[in-house]
Every structure is written in structure tokens, then in C-alpha cells.
Short mmCIF file of C-alpha atoms and ligand atoms in Angstrom, two decimals:
data_model
loop_
_atom_site.label_atom_id
_atom_site.label_comp_id
_atom_site.label_asym_id
_atom_site.label_seq_id
_atom_site.Cartn_x
_atom_site.Cartn_y
_atom_site.Cartn_z
CA UNK A 1 -2.62 -2.91 -2.94
CA UNK A 2 -3.38 -0.41 -0.22
CA UNK A 3 -3.44 -0.13 3.04
CA UNK A 4 -5.79 0.72 5.63
CA UNK A 5 -4.53 1.63 9.38
CA UNK A 6 -6.64 3.51 11.46
CA UNK A 7 -6.12 4.84 14.63
CA UNK A 8 -8.32 2.69 17.59
CA UNK A 9 -7.63 3.39 21.68
CA UNK A 10 -8.00 -0.20 21.82
CA UNK A 11 -4.83 -0.98 19.71
CA UNK A 12 -1.23 1.16 20.79
CA UNK A 13 -0.10 0.22 17.14
CA UNK A 14 -3.60 0.76 14.95
CA UNK A 15 -5.62 -1.03 13.40
CA UNK A 16 -4.36 -2.84 9.86
CA UNK A 17 -7.76 -3.71 8.45
CA UNK A 18 -8.79 -4.48 5.11
CA UNK A 19 -8.70 -1.71 2.27
CA UNK A 20 -10.81 -4.27 0.00
CA UNK A 21 -14.35 -4.26 2.40
CA UNK A 22 -15.81 -0.35 3.51
CA UNK A 23 -13.97 0.30 6.25
CA UNK A 24 -16.45 2.94 7.68
CA UNK A 25 -19.35 4.21 7.71
CA UNK A 26 -22.83 6.09 5.31
CA UNK A 27 -23.47 8.71 8.43
CA UNK A 28 -19.88 9.63 9.30
CA UNK A 29 -19.82 13.12 8.79
CA UNK A 30 -16.17 12.50 6.45
CA UNK A 31 -18.38 10.68 3.70
CA UNK A 32 -22.06 13.00 4.31
CA UNK A 33 -20.46 16.45 4.49
CA UNK A 34 -16.00 16.75 3.39
CA UNK A 35 -16.40 17.73 7.23
CA UNK A 36 -12.46 16.20 8.27
CA UNK A 37 -8.94 17.47 6.67
CA UNK A 38 -6.57 15.33 5.76
CA UNK A 39 -2.34 15.37 4.97
CA UNK A 40 -1.16 13.32 2.19
CA UNK A 41 3.43 12.90 3.02
CA UNK A 42 5.47 10.74 1.00
CA UNK A 43 7.54 7.50 1.66
CA UNK A 44 11.26 6.96 0.51
CA UNK A 45 13.00 3.29 0.34
CA UNK A 46 9.89 2.59 2.99
CA UNK A 47 10.12 6.04 5.72
CA UNK A 48 8.34 8.74 5.17
CA UNK A 49 9.15 12.42 4.14
CA UNK A 50 8.49 15.15 6.87
CA UNK A 51 6.36 13.70 9.15
CA UNK A 52 6.91 16.16 11.95
CA UNK A 53 6.50 19.83 9.71
CA UNK A 54 2.74 16.94 8.55
CA UNK A 55 1.28 16.01 12.31
CA UNK A 56 2.12 19.87 12.10
CA UNK A 57 -0.44 20.94 9.98
CA UNK A 58 -2.61 18.49 10.79
CA UNK A 59 -2.74 19.59 13.84
CA UNK A 60 -3.25 23.05 13.23
CA UNK A 61 -6.14 22.66 10.14
CA UNK A 62 -7.30 20.59 13.54
CA UNK A 63 -7.42 23.30 14.75
CA UNK A 64 -9.42 25.82 12.16
CA UNK A 65 -12.03 23.17 12.29
CA UNK A 66 -12.89 22.66 16.33
CA UNK A 67 -11.56 18.68 15.71
CA UNK A 68 -10.37 16.68 18.51
CA UNK A 69 -6.75 14.57 17.46
CA UNK A 70 -5.22 12.16 18.34
CA UNK A 71 -1.72 11.66 19.53
CA UNK A 72 1.07 12.70 16.90
CA UNK A 73 2.83 9.01 18.42
CA UNK A 74 -0.36 7.19 18.43
CA UNK A 75 -0.34 9.19 14.00
CA UNK A 76 3.48 8.06 14.21
CA UNK A 77 3.22 4.69 15.52
CA UNK A 78 0.03 4.50 11.96
CA UNK A 79 2.58 4.54 10.47
CA UNK A 80 4.79 2.95 10.37
CA UNK A 81 2.35 0.11 11.12
CA UNK A 82 1.53 0.59 7.12
CA UNK A 83 4.58 1.29 6.25
CA UNK A 84 5.73 -2.05 7.88
CA UNK A 85 2.37 -3.46 6.51
CA UNK A 86 2.77 -2.07 3.06
CA UNK A 87 6.32 -3.53 2.10
CA UNK A 88 5.18 -6.72 4.23
CA UNK A 89 3.83 -7.14 0.37
CA UNK A 90 5.49 -9.87 -1.34
CA UNK A 91 5.91 -8.48 -4.12
CA UNK A 92 7.25 -4.46 -3.26
CA UNK A 93 10.51 -2.90 -4.07
CA UNK A 94 12.37 -1.48 -1.50
CA UNK A 95 12.30 1.96 -3.49
CA UNK A 96 8.98 1.94 -4.42
CA UNK A 97 6.81 5.73 -4.35
CA UNK A 98 4.38 5.77 -1.72
CA UNK A 99 1.91 8.32 -0.46
CA UNK A 100 1.04 7.57 3.16
CA UNK A 101 -2.53 9.66 3.06
CA UNK A 102 -3.68 10.90 7.54
CA UNK A 103 -7.48 11.10 6.96
CA UNK A 104 -9.43 12.20 10.10
CA UNK A 105 -13.05 13.53 9.89
CA UNK A 106 -15.97 14.46 12.27
CA UNK A 107 -17.12 10.73 13.01
CA UNK A 108 -20.15 9.15 13.11
CA UNK A 109 -23.82 11.17 13.13
CA UNK A 110 -24.21 11.36 16.58
CA UNK A 111 -21.00 10.06 17.55
CA UNK A 112 -18.29 12.55 19.62
CA UNK A 113 -15.02 10.58 18.60
CA UNK A 114 -13.90 11.35 15.48
CA UNK A 115 -12.53 8.51 12.76
CA UNK A 116 -8.75 8.79 11.60
CA UNK A 117 -7.17 6.60 10.16
CA UNK A 118 -3.66 6.28 8.10
CA UNK A 119 -3.48 5.00 4.46
CA UNK A 120 -0.50 3.53 2.06
CA UNK A 121 -0.65 3.43 -1.42
CA UNK A 122 2.00 3.32 -4.64
CA UNK A 123 2.92 6.80 -6.41
CA UNK A 124 0.88 6.69 -9.08
CA UNK A 125 2.78 6.42 -12.61
CA UNK A 126 1.14 10.19 -13.83
CA UNK A 127 2.67 11.97 -11.12
CA UNK A 128 5.95 10.51 -11.62
CA UNK A 129 5.19 11.76 -15.11
CA UNK A 130 4.33 15.57 -14.70
CA UNK A 131 7.53 15.18 -11.66
CA UNK A 132 9.92 14.68 -14.95
CA UNK A 133 8.05 15.75 -17.63
CA UNK A 134 5.70 19.34 -16.54
CA UNK A 135 2.76 20.60 -16.50
CA UNK A 136 0.61 22.71 -18.84
CA UNK A 137 -0.99 25.24 -16.04
CA UNK A 138 -4.07 26.78 -17.45
CA UNK A 139 -4.71 30.16 -14.13
CA UNK A 140 -8.00 30.47 -13.01
CA UNK A 141 -9.91 32.11 -10.79
CA UNK A 142 -11.01 31.65 -7.08
CA UNK A 143 -13.45 33.64 -6.70
CA UNK A 144 -12.24 35.26 -3.43
CA UNK A 145 -10.10 37.99 -3.02
CA UNK A 146 -6.52 37.82 -1.42
CA UNK A 147 -8.09 39.32 2.30
CA UNK A 148 -10.49 36.81 2.90
CA UNK A 149 -8.79 34.67 4.81
CA UNK A 150 -8.35 37.12 7.36
CA UNK A 151 -12.29 38.23 7.03
CA UNK A 152 -13.98 34.93 7.08
CA UNK A 153 -12.34 32.76 9.04
CA UNK A 154 -15.09 29.87 8.70
CA UNK A 155 -14.39 29.89 5.06
CA UNK A 156 -10.83 28.04 6.50
CA UNK A 157 -8.78 28.81 3.66
CA UNK A 158 -5.15 27.40 4.76
CA UNK A 159 -6.79 24.39 6.72
CA UNK A 160 -6.56 21.79 4.54
CA UNK A 161 -9.59 20.42 4.04
CA UNK A 162 -11.78 17.35 2.30
CA UNK A 163 -13.85 18.90 0.82
CA UNK A 164 -11.31 19.27 -2.33
CA UNK A 165 -14.86 18.48 -4.72
CA UNK A 166 -13.70 22.17 -6.08
CA UNK A 167 -9.77 21.36 -6.46
CA UNK A 168 -10.65 17.90 -8.18
CA UNK A 169 -13.19 20.28 -10.26
CA UNK A 170 -10.61 22.93 -11.04
CA UNK A 171 -7.62 20.18 -12.49
CA UNK A 172 -10.44 18.39 -14.25
CA UNK A 173 -11.35 21.57 -15.66
CA UNK A 174 -7.60 22.43 -16.85
CA UNK A 175 -7.46 18.47 -18.56
CA UNK A 176 -11.06 19.63 -20.62
CA UNK A 177 -8.86 22.16 -21.82
CA UNK A 178 -5.99 20.66 -23.13
CA UNK A 179 -4.05 21.41 -20.23
CA UNK A 180 -3.38 19.51 -16.72
CA UNK A 181 -2.96 21.42 -14.21
CA UNK A 182 -4.04 25.27 -12.05
CA UNK A 183 -2.70 27.46 -10.51
CA UNK A 184 -5.37 29.90 -8.82
CA UNK A 185 -5.50 33.27 -8.45
CA UNK A 186 -7.29 35.31 -6.83
CA UNK A 187 -10.76 37.99 -7.45
CA UNK A 188 -7.92 40.76 -6.84
CA UNK A 189 -5.23 39.11 -9.22
CA UNK A 190 -2.80 37.34 -6.75
CA UNK A 191 -1.16 34.08 -7.86
CA UNK A 192 -2.82 32.41 -4.79
CA UNK A 193 -2.08 28.19 -5.53
CA UNK A 194 -2.42 25.09 -7.20
CA UNK A 195 -4.81 22.99 -6.64
CA UNK A 196 -2.91 20.17 -4.43
CA UNK A 197 0.37 22.22 -5.44
CA UNK A 198 2.51 25.46 -4.20
CA UNK A 199 3.60 27.67 -6.32
CA UNK A 200 7.17 28.65 -7.21
CA UNK A 201 8.78 31.43 -9.07
CA UNK A 202 13.22 32.08 -9.92
CA UNK A 203 14.53 34.88 -10.36
CA UNK A 204 18.40 35.73 -11.63
CA UNK A 205 19.71 38.77 -12.04
CA UNK A 206 23.33 39.75 -11.83
CA UNK A 207 24.07 36.00 -10.55
CA UNK A 208 21.41 36.96 -8.32
CA UNK A 209 19.25 33.65 -7.66
CA UNK A 210 16.45 34.18 -5.75
CA UNK A 211 12.97 32.27 -5.07
CA UNK A 212 9.37 33.70 -4.83
CA UNK A 213 6.11 32.00 -3.14
CA UNK A 214 3.14 34.01 -2.70
CA UNK A 215 2.50 35.13 0.58
CA UNK A 216 0.58 33.36 2.78
CA UNK A 217 -1.37 35.74 4.50
CA UNK A 218 -3.45 35.12 0.70
CA UNK A 219 -5.63 32.21 2.21
CA UNK A 220 -2.99 30.13 0.51
CA UNK A 221 -2.63 26.75 3.23
CA UNK A 222 0.95 26.61 3.98
CA UNK A 223 3.27 23.53 1.93
CA UNK A 224 5.78 21.46 3.92
CA UNK A 225 7.77 21.05 1.02
CA UNK A 226 7.84 24.92 -0.07
CA UNK A 227 9.03 25.32 3.39
CA UNK A 228 11.35 22.62 3.44
CA UNK A 229 12.40 23.34 -0.06
CA UNK A 230 13.18 26.81 1.28
CA UNK A 231 15.35 26.48 4.18
CA UNK A 232 17.63 24.40 2.22
CA UNK A 233 17.51 26.25 -0.79
CA UNK A 234 18.43 29.33 1.73
CA UNK A 235 22.68 26.82 2.88
CA UNK A 236 22.53 26.12 -0.49
CA UNK A 237 22.82 30.11 -1.36
CA UNK A 238 19.30 31.46 -3.29
CA UNK A 239 17.66 33.98 -1.59
CA UNK A 240 14.91 33.67 -1.08
CA UNK A 241 11.19 35.87 -1.53
CA UNK A 242 7.12 36.07 -0.64
CA UNK A 243 5.12 37.94 -2.18
CA UNK A 244 1.97 38.59 -2.84
CA UNK A 245 2.69 38.22 -7.36
CA UNK A 246 0.52 39.04 -10.06
CA UNK A 247 0.77 36.54 -13.39
CA UNK A 248 2.18 38.61 -15.73
CA UNK A 249 5.76 38.25 -12.19
CA UNK A 250 4.69 34.72 -13.88
CA UNK A 251 5.47 34.91 -16.90
CA UNK A 252 8.70 37.75 -16.26
CA UNK A 253 10.03 34.54 -14.29
CA UNK A 254 12.76 32.40 -15.35
CA UNK A 255 11.35 29.58 -13.66
CA UNK A 256 8.16 28.26 -11.91
CA UNK A 257 6.93 24.84 -10.42
CA UNK A 258 4.23 23.47 -8.60
CA UNK A 259 5.76 21.65 -6.39
CA UNK A 260 4.38 19.55 -3.32
CA UNK A 261 4.46 16.81 -1.69
CA UNK A 262 3.81 13.30 -3.07
CA UNK A 263 4.97 14.79 -7.07
CA UNK A 264 7.59 17.38 -5.36
CA UNK A 265 8.77 20.49 -7.73
CA UNK A 266 7.14 20.30 -11.20
CA UNK A 267 7.75 22.64 -13.51
CA UNK A 268 5.28 24.91 -15.62
CA UNK A 269 6.38 24.51 -19.50
CA UNK A 270 3.79 26.15 -20.59
CA UNK A 271 0.79 29.10 -18.36
CA UNK A 272 -2.63 29.72 -20.42
CA UNK A 273 -0.70 28.39 -23.82
CA UNK A 274 2.17 30.81 -24.05
CA UNK A 275 4.85 28.97 -23.56
CA UNK A 276 7.59 29.58 -20.13
CA UNK A 277 11.65 29.72 -19.89
CA UNK A 278 11.56 27.03 -16.90
CA UNK A 279 15.12 26.07 -18.15
CA UNK A 280 16.08 21.57 -17.06
CA UNK A 281 18.97 23.02 -15.27
CA UNK A 282 17.02 24.69 -13.26
CA UNK A 283 15.29 21.72 -12.19
CA UNK A 284 18.12 19.99 -11.44
CA UNK A 285 19.25 22.14 -9.09
CA UNK A 286 16.89 22.87 -7.16
CA UNK A 287 14.85 18.74 -7.84
CA UNK A 288 18.27 17.98 -6.16
CA UNK A 289 17.60 20.59 -3.03
CA UNK A 290 14.27 18.61 -2.54
CA UNK A 291 16.10 15.40 -2.67
CA UNK A 292 17.81 16.97 0.28
CA UNK A 293 14.84 17.45 2.16
CA UNK A 294 13.49 15.04 4.26
C1 PLP B 301 -3.76 23.58 -2.14
C2 PLP B 301 -2.59 23.16 -2.22
N1 PLP B 301 -1.90 23.64 -2.21
C3 PLP B 301 -0.71 23.31 -1.92
C4 PLP B 301 -0.01 21.46 -1.12
C5 PLP B 301 1.52 21.56 -1.11
O1 PLP B 301 1.69 21.04 0.12
P1 PLP B 301 2.65 20.06 0.60
O2 PLP B 301 4.12 20.69 0.68
O3 PLP B 301 2.57 19.82 1.88
O4 PLP B 301 2.33 18.91 -0.03
C6 PLP B 301 -0.89 21.11 -1.11
C7 PLP B 301 -0.86 19.95 -1.04
O5 PLP B 301 -1.30 18.49 -1.23
C8 PLP B 301 -1.85 21.54 -1.08
O6 PLP B 301 -3.39 20.79 -2.21
#
């Protein structure tokens, strides 16, 4: 089941639409040019997580694209409507994990209002399985160097745009070569991010546990999950660090994970075919911290 709620000024709480029927115009610039932005949030027990962090990142993506956004309160009401509508479905268990997608496009060609909607659907079983079983990952060159974001803001490197065809092609490439997912590297050899996730690594030295992630200046999307995890991990006594990181540091790490809002923390079992020692105890410890994020 999929629920759609459009942000429509004529409806305070959003307009529920039939997800089995066409709902956007063929001339919508989101469809014809991928000109828009989105967010994906996890909802547990009918509650969306990290809503403010996602709304803040949506606003920052909108600024990068010069897009007008509906106000945050309108999003919150539309999210609530969509979750109510979903959980009112007859056979939905309260503990069903849901993906809540917020989408904004530049709107129909020639018009000046964006098209904006909330979409709620169950988290795919494959995503939940990867969280449990971990991932075989390939390192793939993204083709840009790690300073491109500053030099070329029109590439929209830190924005979550609808133009994810490249990201999805990278995942298909990995699957065609016997892997599950990807860690992009820059042309100057730095570790960047996954196509839909942030890279995390752990170092344990002389009893000191450090979590590291690539630095934002390398043109990656600021991960809301990584950021929230760093906050709770700090309170739990972890040291924190930011890149630049190179692939050798992934091989030398005491654990490597991909983290994102829907899949949460997925251990990387192998990198370019080489087994990594990511220990289940560290995955459990960090997953318990991730579970505290609300
Ligand atoms: C390119 C990219 N990097 C990182 C992330 C992780 O972000 P978050 O933790 O906010 O889901 C995502 C999420 O979809 C992503 O698409």
C-alpha cells in the first residue's frame, strides 16, 4: 500500500490522493528534468523520526536549487495526515516500518508553483535484510575531485536532488558485479559516500573508540543519521572524527558501515571482494545507539 498526500494550499492538512491513479502532470519539471529535491524519513510505530533534521536539509537543498518550499508546519501536517491515513489501513501492524518520502519539484513547465507531496510506503524487506546481514561493497570512482563542491556550486553536490539516476546506476553496476552497494571515491582518491548512505568507520586503539566519517567539504550529502549518531555516540564516550579519508583507512578500520535513515546501520562485510573484520558486537553497540535517535 502507498499513501500520497499533496501539499495543497486549499487543504490545511494536505490533500490525500489516490496512489493508484496518475497524480502529476507529464510536463512537471520533476518528471522531465529531475528538477526537484526529496527527503526519505523512517517512521516507527506511526511516528516519523528526525523530522526537523530532514526539514532543515530539505530547506538547504531548496536554497541550493532556488526552489520555493511550503512552510515546515505544512509539511508536518501533511506527514501526520499521510501516517494516519496509512495506519488507518485495515491490516497494518503498528510496528510496521514505513518510509516517508517528501518530494518537491519545480512544478509544471511555465507555472511558478512547486509540486510537493508526501508519500508513505512500507520499508522493503530487502532493505531490512541488508541491515541485518550486511553488505558487499564496491569502491567506484564518482569522477569528480574532492574540492569540486566549492568550485562548482551548480553541480549541487550537497543537495538531495531528484536526479538520482547516477546513484541508482552505481548500485545496479555493483549488483551486476556480485556486490550489494557502493562507496564512491573522488578522482583524487578520497572516500566520499554511498549512493544512498553515509560512510562510517570505527577505530579502536588502546581502549579508545573513535567513529570517523568523510568530511562534508568533499561534496557529500550531510547525513542526518550520521549526525544524530555522532551526538549520541559522543554521550556514550566515543571519540569523533571527520575525514579526509582514503580507501586504505577503510581496510585498516576495526569496522565499516553504511548509515542512512531507512536502512539505518548496515555493516560492510567486504570491500572490492576483500573481507572486512566489522565485528557483530560493534554493530550491535552502534545499532543500540541508532535506536535511541528520535
Ligand atoms: C547520497 C546520500 N548520502 C547520504 C545519505 C544518508 O542520509 P540520511 O542519513 O539523512 O538518510 C543519503 C540518504 O538517502 C544519500 O542519498
